[in-house]
């Protein structure tokens, strides 16, 4: 339990900081700006901007990643500065106190609600076992997690560069969903909490023939590539 002293600063931001500290159990990991313009928190951190009281109510009712996501998508809160750094700080501190957990093999509450409601991720070993039970021979498993840090970062850069066009097509709430999803994706792959694996499997003939070449150039390319 974190003990919080009575504030000497009576601004809205200071009072909110005390409330947030009581909810997440640690000191505020980002800077906070309230709807009256008052600010509190680390000077070198991204700024979480709370535009109005409904945003506060939403976050307090659902004090986890989904509550924050809902408020962000609705435009009730914003992040000034490095959004990825803000998410990293929030996840590090909030997650340590049990408020932002991955949901088993699913994509988490935010992805389930906004991106892929039927998403189910399983460890690569389980997927390989399923393929083998189906009579396939697994010939190659290529882990591509680090590659996807760069891939998703490029997608995010394109989204930001063409933000106005995308908002005009799908609306700002949907654009915000994908900004949050891509920012979170970069962090998730970088921190090893999610992976992408390319699996090559064949169905051998009755006499064991697979049709596969004797070397793995099909997978890794030539030495000069």
PDB file of C-alpha atoms in Angstrom:
ATOM      1  CA  UNK A   1       0.000   0.000   0.000  1.00  0.00           C
ATOM      2  CA  UNK A   2       1.247   3.481  -0.903  1.00  0.00           C
ATOM      3  CA  UNK A   3       0.644   6.147   1.722  1.00  0.00           C
ATOM      4  CA  UNK A   4      -0.145   9.544   0.190  1.00  0.00           C
ATOM      5  CA  UNK A   5       0.205  12.753   2.135  1.00  0.00           C
ATOM      6  CA  UNK A   6      -2.309  15.573   1.841  1.00  0.00           C
ATOM      7  CA  UNK A   7      -1.350  17.871  -1.042  1.00  0.00           C
ATOM      8  CA  UNK A   8       0.020  21.356  -0.563  1.00  0.00           C
ATOM      9  CA  UNK A   9      -0.837  21.983  -4.230  1.00  0.00           C
ATOM     10  CA  UNK A  10      -4.629  22.048  -4.520  1.00  0.00           C
ATOM     11  CA  UNK A  11      -4.765  22.187  -8.343  1.00  0.00           C
ATOM     12  CA  UNK A  12      -6.836  19.611 -10.203  1.00  0.00           C
ATOM     13  CA  UNK A  13      -3.704  17.925 -11.581  1.00  0.00           C
ATOM     14  CA  UNK A  14      -2.228  17.521  -8.096  1.00  0.00           C
ATOM     15  CA  UNK A  15      -5.447  16.013  -6.780  1.00  0.00           C
ATOM     16  CA  UNK A  16      -5.657  13.668  -9.753  1.00  0.00           C
ATOM     17  CA  UNK A  17      -2.072  12.558  -9.192  1.00  0.00           C
ATOM     18  CA  UNK A  18      -2.934  11.541  -5.648  1.00  0.00           C
ATOM     19  CA  UNK A  19      -5.964   9.644  -6.900  1.00  0.00           C
ATOM     20  CA  UNK A  20      -3.962   7.865  -9.596  1.00  0.00           C
ATOM     21  CA  UNK A  21      -1.234   6.960  -7.099  1.00  0.00           C
ATOM     22  CA  UNK A  22      -3.824   5.447  -4.792  1.00  0.00           C
ATOM     23  CA  UNK A  23      -5.312   3.388  -7.656  1.00  0.00           C
ATOM     24  CA  UNK A  24      -2.108   2.034  -9.248  1.00  0.00           C
ATOM     25  CA  UNK A  25      -0.048   1.854  -6.083  1.00  0.00           C
ATOM     26  CA  UNK A  26       2.991   3.778  -7.365  1.00  0.00           C
ATOM     27  CA  UNK A  27       3.953   7.371  -7.997  1.00  0.00           C
ATOM     28  CA  UNK A  28       2.754   8.887 -11.264  1.00  0.00           C
ATOM     29  CA  UNK A  29       5.068   7.563 -14.054  1.00  0.00           C
ATOM     30  CA  UNK A  30       4.118  10.261 -16.610  1.00  0.00           C
ATOM     31  CA  UNK A  31       3.399  13.962 -16.431  1.00  0.00           C
ATOM     32  CA  UNK A  32      -0.279  14.822 -16.023  1.00  0.00           C
ATOM     33  CA  UNK A  33      -2.135  17.858 -17.363  1.00  0.00           C
ATOM     34  CA  UNK A  34      -5.721  18.429 -16.249  1.00  0.00           C
ATOM     35  CA  UNK A  35      -8.541  20.247 -18.033  1.00  0.00           C
ATOM     36  CA  UNK A  36      -7.787  23.451 -16.103  1.00  0.00           C
ATOM     37  CA  UNK A  37      -4.222  23.569 -17.494  1.00  0.00           C
ATOM     38  CA  UNK A  38      -2.515  22.549 -14.230  1.00  0.00           C
ATOM     39  CA  UNK A  39       0.323  20.019 -14.473  1.00  0.00           C
ATOM     40  CA  UNK A  40       2.145  17.659 -12.154  1.00  0.00           C
ATOM     41  CA  UNK A  41       4.591  14.788 -12.528  1.00  0.00           C
ATOM     42  CA  UNK A  42       8.079  14.113 -13.948  1.00  0.00           C
ATOM     43  CA  UNK A  43       9.399  16.952 -16.107  1.00  0.00           C
ATOM     44  CA  UNK A  44      11.149  14.606 -18.553  1.00  0.00           C
ATOM     45  CA  UNK A  45       8.165  12.331 -19.185  1.00  0.00           C
ATOM     46  CA  UNK A  46       5.463  12.357 -21.874  1.00  0.00           C
ATOM     47  CA  UNK A  47       2.390  14.369 -20.889  1.00  0.00           C
ATOM     48  CA  UNK A  48      -0.940  12.603 -20.369  1.00  0.00           C
ATOM     49  CA  UNK A  49      -3.583  15.238 -21.114  1.00  0.00           C
ATOM     50  CA  UNK A  50      -6.997  14.725 -19.510  1.00  0.00           C
ATOM     51  CA  UNK A  51      -9.428  16.933 -21.387  1.00  0.00           C
ATOM     52  CA  UNK A  52     -12.514  16.598 -19.200  1.00  0.00           C
ATOM     53  CA  UNK A  53     -14.163  14.873 -16.249  1.00  0.00           C
ATOM     54  CA  UNK A  54     -15.784  12.046 -18.273  1.00  0.00           C
ATOM     55  CA  UNK A  55     -12.281  10.844 -19.174  1.00  0.00           C
ATOM     56  CA  UNK A  56     -11.398  10.590 -15.499  1.00  0.00           C
ATOM     57  CA  UNK A  57     -14.576   8.695 -14.742  1.00  0.00           C
ATOM     58  CA  UNK A  58     -13.938   6.223 -17.554  1.00  0.00           C
ATOM     59  CA  UNK A  59     -10.353   5.509 -16.457  1.00  0.00           C
ATOM     60  CA  UNK A  60     -11.326   5.086 -12.803  1.00  0.00           C
ATOM     61  CA  UNK A  61     -14.216   2.758 -13.628  1.00  0.00           C
ATOM     62  CA  UNK A  62     -11.948   0.574 -15.778  1.00  0.00           C
ATOM     63  CA  UNK A  63      -8.465   1.089 -14.258  1.00  0.00           C
ATOM     64  CA  UNK A  64      -6.553  -0.952 -16.823  1.00  0.00           C
ATOM     65  CA  UNK A  65      -5.396  -0.829 -20.440  1.00  0.00           C
ATOM     66  CA  UNK A  66      -8.968  -0.970 -21.743  1.00  0.00           C
ATOM     67  CA  UNK A  67     -10.104   2.072 -19.760  1.00  0.00           C
ATOM     68  CA  UNK A  68      -7.131   4.095 -20.973  1.00  0.00           C
ATOM     69  CA  UNK A  69      -7.693   2.909 -24.542  1.00  0.00           C
ATOM     70  CA  UNK A  70     -11.376   3.816 -24.483  1.00  0.00           C
ATOM     71  CA  UNK A  71     -10.601   7.319 -23.237  1.00  0.00           C
ATOM     72  CA  UNK A  72      -7.873   7.770 -25.863  1.00  0.00           C
ATOM     73  CA  UNK A  73     -10.017   6.531 -28.748  1.00  0.00           C
ATOM     74  CA  UNK A  74     -12.849   8.823 -27.651  1.00  0.00           C
ATOM     75  CA  UNK A  75     -10.459  11.786 -27.653  1.00  0.00           C
ATOM     76  CA  UNK A  76     -10.963  12.357 -23.927  1.00  0.00           C
ATOM     77  CA  UNK A  77      -7.251  11.956 -23.247  1.00  0.00           C
ATOM     78  CA  UNK A  78      -4.166  12.618 -25.380  1.00  0.00           C
ATOM     79  CA  UNK A  79      -0.450  12.053 -25.088  1.00  0.00           C
ATOM     80  CA  UNK A  80       2.038  14.812 -25.862  1.00  0.00           C
ATOM     81  CA  UNK A  81       5.563  13.666 -26.570  1.00  0.00           C
ATOM     82  CA  UNK A  82       6.694  10.120 -27.279  1.00  0.00           C
ATOM     83  CA  UNK A  83       3.551   7.957 -27.137  1.00  0.00           C
ATOM     84  CA  UNK A  84       5.608   4.755 -27.053  1.00  0.00           C
ATOM     85  CA  UNK A  85       7.602   6.027 -24.073  1.00  0.00           C
ATOM     86  CA  UNK A  86       4.366   6.964 -22.325  1.00  0.00           C
ATOM     87  CA  UNK A  87       2.912   3.494 -22.884  1.00  0.00           C
ATOM     88  CA  UNK A  88       6.163   1.862 -21.775  1.00  0.00           C
ATOM     89  CA  UNK A  89       6.162   3.809 -18.507  1.00  0.00           C
ATOM     90  CA  UNK A  90       2.485   3.152 -17.850  1.00  0.00           C
ATOM     91  CA  UNK A  91       2.770  -0.554 -18.595  1.00  0.00           C
ATOM     92  CA  UNK A  92       5.909  -0.945 -16.499  1.00  0.00           C
ATOM     93  CA  UNK A  93       4.362   0.638 -13.418  1.00  0.00           C
ATOM     94  CA  UNK A  94       0.700  -0.246 -13.839  1.00  0.00           C
ATOM     95  CA  UNK A  95       1.461  -3.778 -15.005  1.00  0.00           C
ATOM     96  CA  UNK A  96       3.599  -4.448 -11.947  1.00  0.00           C
ATOM     97  CA  UNK A  97       0.520  -3.831  -9.817  1.00  0.00           C
ATOM     98  CA  UNK A  98      -1.770  -6.206 -11.685  1.00  0.00           C
ATOM     99  CA  UNK A  99      -3.820  -3.643 -13.590  1.00  0.00           C
ATOM    100  CA  UNK A 100      -2.593  -4.307 -17.120  1.00  0.00           C
ATOM    101  CA  UNK A 101      -2.156  -7.981 -17.835  1.00  0.00           C
ATOM    102  CA  UNK A 102      -2.181  -9.968 -21.032  1.00  0.00           C
ATOM    103  CA  UNK A 103      -5.240 -12.201 -21.163  1.00  0.00           C
ATOM    104  CA  UNK A 104      -3.858 -15.705 -21.576  1.00  0.00           C
ATOM    105  CA  UNK A 105      -3.149 -16.392 -25.262  1.00  0.00           C
ATOM    106  CA  UNK A 106      -5.402 -13.597 -26.495  1.00  0.00           C
ATOM    107  CA  UNK A 107      -4.193 -10.215 -27.657  1.00  0.00           C
ATOM    108  CA  UNK A 108      -5.253  -8.412 -24.482  1.00  0.00           C
ATOM    109  CA  UNK A 109      -8.360  -6.421 -23.608  1.00  0.00           C
ATOM    110  CA  UNK A 110      -7.682  -3.580 -26.061  1.00  0.00           C
ATOM    111  CA  UNK A 111      -7.053  -5.832 -29.080  1.00  0.00           C
ATOM    112  CA  UNK A 112     -10.017  -8.047 -28.217  1.00  0.00           C
ATOM    113  CA  UNK A 113     -12.321  -5.032 -28.003  1.00  0.00           C
ATOM    114  CA  UNK A 114     -11.119  -2.936 -30.949  1.00  0.00           C
ATOM    115  CA  UNK A 115      -8.992  -4.924 -33.387  1.00  0.00           C
ATOM    116  CA  UNK A 116      -9.486  -8.709 -33.394  1.00  0.00           C
ATOM    117  CA  UNK A 117     -12.306  -9.955 -31.127  1.00  0.00           C
ATOM    118  CA  UNK A 118     -11.634 -13.607 -32.026  1.00  0.00           C
ATOM    119  CA  UNK A 119      -7.854 -13.395 -31.756  1.00  0.00           C
ATOM    120  CA  UNK A 120      -6.158 -16.427 -30.223  1.00  0.00           C
ATOM    121  CA  UNK A 121      -2.387 -16.733 -30.002  1.00  0.00           C
ATOM    122  CA  UNK A 122      -0.662 -19.945 -29.038  1.00  0.00           C
ATOM    123  CA  UNK A 123       3.027 -20.710 -28.423  1.00  0.00           C
ATOM    124  CA  UNK A 124       4.881 -21.815 -31.539  1.00  0.00           C
ATOM    125  CA  UNK A 125       5.503 -25.233 -29.993  1.00  0.00           C
ATOM    126  CA  UNK A 126       1.770 -25.883 -29.739  1.00  0.00           C
ATOM    127  CA  UNK A 127       1.267 -24.854 -33.359  1.00  0.00           C
ATOM    128  CA  UNK A 128       4.046 -27.190 -34.501  1.00  0.00           C
ATOM    129  CA  UNK A 129       2.459 -30.023 -32.532  1.00  0.00           C
ATOM    130  CA  UNK A 130      -0.902 -29.398 -34.214  1.00  0.00           C
ATOM    131  CA  UNK A 131       0.709 -29.499 -37.653  1.00  0.00           C
ATOM    132  CA  UNK A 132       2.493 -32.748 -36.844  1.00  0.00           C
ATOM    133  CA  UNK A 133      -0.699 -34.322 -35.523  1.00  0.00           C
ATOM    134  CA  UNK A 134      -2.283 -33.435 -38.857  1.00  0.00           C
ATOM    135  CA  UNK A 135       0.355 -35.537 -40.609  1.00  0.00           C
ATOM    136  CA  UNK A 136       2.603 -32.715 -41.789  1.00  0.00           C
ATOM    137  CA  UNK A 137       6.371 -32.692 -41.445  1.00  0.00           C
ATOM    138  CA  UNK A 138       7.734 -29.412 -40.102  1.00  0.00           C
ATOM    139  CA  UNK A 139      10.868 -28.467 -42.012  1.00  0.00           C
ATOM    140  CA  UNK A 140      11.582 -24.964 -40.833  1.00  0.00           C
ATOM    141  CA  UNK A 141      10.555 -22.509 -38.100  1.00  0.00           C
ATOM    142  CA  UNK A 142      11.749 -18.948 -38.607  1.00  0.00           C
ATOM    143  CA  UNK A 143      11.296 -16.522 -35.698  1.00  0.00           C
ATOM    144  CA  UNK A 144      10.685 -12.988 -37.000  1.00  0.00           C
ATOM    145  CA  UNK A 145       9.969 -11.038 -33.812  1.00  0.00           C
ATOM    146  CA  UNK A 146      12.780  -8.509 -34.210  1.00  0.00           C
ATOM    147  CA  UNK A 147      11.855  -7.995 -37.849  1.00  0.00           C
ATOM    148  CA  UNK A 148       8.350  -7.013 -36.813  1.00  0.00           C
ATOM    149  CA  UNK A 149       9.664  -4.296 -34.507  1.00  0.00           C
ATOM    150  CA  UNK A 150      10.915  -2.564 -37.656  1.00  0.00           C
ATOM    151  CA  UNK A 151       7.930  -3.566 -39.791  1.00  0.00           C
ATOM    152  CA  UNK A 152       5.328  -2.205 -37.404  1.00  0.00           C
ATOM    153  CA  UNK A 153       7.425   0.921 -36.851  1.00  0.00           C
ATOM    154  CA  UNK A 154       7.319   1.574 -40.607  1.00  0.00           C
ATOM    155  CA  UNK A 155       3.532   1.070 -40.614  1.00  0.00           C
ATOM    156  CA  UNK A 156       3.239   3.534 -37.739  1.00  0.00           C
ATOM    157  CA  UNK A 157       5.431   6.080 -39.514  1.00  0.00           C
ATOM    158  CA  UNK A 158       3.203   5.827 -42.586  1.00  0.00           C
ATOM    159  CA  UNK A 159       0.086   6.297 -40.445  1.00  0.00           C
ATOM    160  CA  UNK A 160       1.534   9.437 -38.853  1.00  0.00           C
ATOM    161  CA  UNK A 161       2.744  10.837 -42.171  1.00  0.00           C
ATOM    162  CA  UNK A 162      -0.672  10.417 -43.786  1.00  0.00           C
ATOM    163  CA  UNK A 163      -2.736  11.083 -40.660  1.00  0.00           C
ATOM    164  CA  UNK A 164      -5.021  13.698 -42.205  1.00  0.00           C
ATOM    165  CA  UNK A 165      -5.837  11.448 -45.179  1.00  0.00           C
ATOM    166  CA  UNK A 166      -6.593   8.467 -42.948  1.00  0.00           C
ATOM    167  CA  UNK A 167      -8.824  10.503 -40.629  1.00  0.00           C
ATOM    168  CA  UNK A 168     -10.736  11.752 -43.667  1.00  0.00           C
ATOM    169  CA  UNK A 169     -11.366   8.147 -44.768  1.00  0.00           C
ATOM    170  CA  UNK A 170     -12.148   6.334 -41.499  1.00  0.00           C
ATOM    171  CA  UNK A 171     -12.695   9.087 -38.909  1.00  0.00           C
ATOM    172  CA  UNK A 172     -10.495  10.106 -36.010  1.00  0.00           C
ATOM    173  CA  UNK A 173     -11.662   7.445 -33.475  1.00  0.00           C
ATOM    174  CA  UNK A 174     -10.724   4.595 -35.849  1.00  0.00           C
ATOM    175  CA  UNK A 175      -7.425   6.281 -36.718  1.00  0.00           C
ATOM    176  CA  UNK A 176      -6.692   6.559 -32.997  1.00  0.00           C
ATOM    177  CA  UNK A 177      -7.391   2.836 -32.566  1.00  0.00           C
ATOM    178  CA  UNK A 178      -4.761   1.969 -35.152  1.00  0.00           C
ATOM    179  CA  UNK A 179      -2.232   4.486 -33.811  1.00  0.00           C
ATOM    180  CA  UNK A 180      -2.551   2.927 -30.349  1.00  0.00           C
ATOM    181  CA  UNK A 181      -2.448  -0.590 -31.782  1.00  0.00           C
ATOM    182  CA  UNK A 182       0.725   0.057 -33.809  1.00  0.00           C
ATOM    183  CA  UNK A 183       2.517   1.904 -31.002  1.00  0.00           C
ATOM    184  CA  UNK A 184       1.681  -0.954 -28.653  1.00  0.00           C
ATOM    185  CA  UNK A 185       2.740  -3.486 -31.285  1.00  0.00           C
ATOM    186  CA  UNK A 186       6.238  -2.020 -31.568  1.00  0.00           C
ATOM    187  CA  UNK A 187       6.651  -2.253 -27.806  1.00  0.00           C
ATOM    188  CA  UNK A 188       5.145  -5.726 -27.548  1.00  0.00           C
ATOM    189  CA  UNK A 189       7.475  -7.200 -30.174  1.00  0.00           C
ATOM    190  CA  UNK A 190      10.510  -5.307 -28.850  1.00  0.00           C
ATOM    191  CA  UNK A 191       9.927  -6.521 -25.285  1.00  0.00           C
ATOM    192  CA  UNK A 192       9.373 -10.143 -26.346  1.00  0.00           C
ATOM    193  CA  UNK A 193       5.750 -10.291 -25.209  1.00  0.00           C
ATOM    194  CA  UNK A 194       4.577 -11.279 -28.669  1.00  0.00           C
ATOM    195  CA  UNK A 195       6.254 -13.028 -31.578  1.00  0.00           C
ATOM    196  CA  UNK A 196       5.755 -13.882 -35.215  1.00  0.00           C
ATOM    197  CA  UNK A 197       6.948 -17.234 -36.563  1.00  0.00           C
ATOM    198  CA  UNK A 198       7.004 -18.479 -40.147  1.00  0.00           C
ATOM    199  CA  UNK A 199       6.512 -22.237 -40.263  1.00  0.00           C
ATOM    200  CA  UNK A 200       7.237 -24.341 -43.330  1.00  0.00           C
ATOM    201  CA  UNK A 201       5.649 -27.802 -43.356  1.00  0.00           C
ATOM    202  CA  UNK A 202       5.214 -30.424 -46.056  1.00  0.00           C
ATOM    203  CA  UNK A 203       3.137 -33.549 -46.493  1.00  0.00           C
ATOM    204  CA  UNK A 204       5.586 -36.265 -47.471  1.00  0.00           C
ATOM    205  CA  UNK A 205       4.754 -38.955 -49.992  1.00  0.00           C
ATOM    206  CA  UNK A 206       4.197 -42.548 -48.956  1.00  0.00           C
ATOM    207  CA  UNK A 207       7.871 -43.355 -49.539  1.00  0.00           C
ATOM    208  CA  UNK A 208       9.033 -40.346 -47.492  1.00  0.00           C
ATOM    209  CA  UNK A 209       9.745 -37.904 -50.292  1.00  0.00           C
ATOM    210  CA  UNK A 210       9.267 -34.260 -49.359  1.00  0.00           C
ATOM    211  CA  UNK A 211      10.438 -32.420 -52.467  1.00  0.00           C
ATOM    212  CA  UNK A 212      12.560 -30.172 -50.276  1.00  0.00           C
ATOM    213  CA  UNK A 213      16.083 -29.069 -51.350  1.00  0.00           C
ATOM    214  CA  UNK A 214      19.054 -30.352 -49.409  1.00  0.00           C
ATOM    215  CA  UNK A 215      20.122 -26.879 -48.260  1.00  0.00           C
ATOM    216  CA  UNK A 216      18.169 -23.993 -46.698  1.00  0.00           C
ATOM    217  CA  UNK A 217      18.846 -21.293 -49.316  1.00  0.00           C
ATOM    218  CA  UNK A 218      15.072 -21.160 -49.845  1.00  0.00           C
ATOM    219  CA  UNK A 219      14.823 -19.773 -46.319  1.00  0.00           C
ATOM    220  CA  UNK A 220      17.993 -17.773 -45.691  1.00  0.00           C
ATOM    221  CA  UNK A 221      19.141 -16.813 -49.194  1.00  0.00           C
ATOM    222  CA  UNK A 222      22.654 -16.988 -50.547  1.00  0.00           C
ATOM    223  CA  UNK A 223      25.680 -15.837 -48.594  1.00  0.00           C
ATOM    224  CA  UNK A 224      25.976 -12.682 -50.655  1.00  0.00           C
ATOM    225  CA  UNK A 225      22.332 -11.647 -50.237  1.00  0.00           C
TER     226      UNK A 225
END
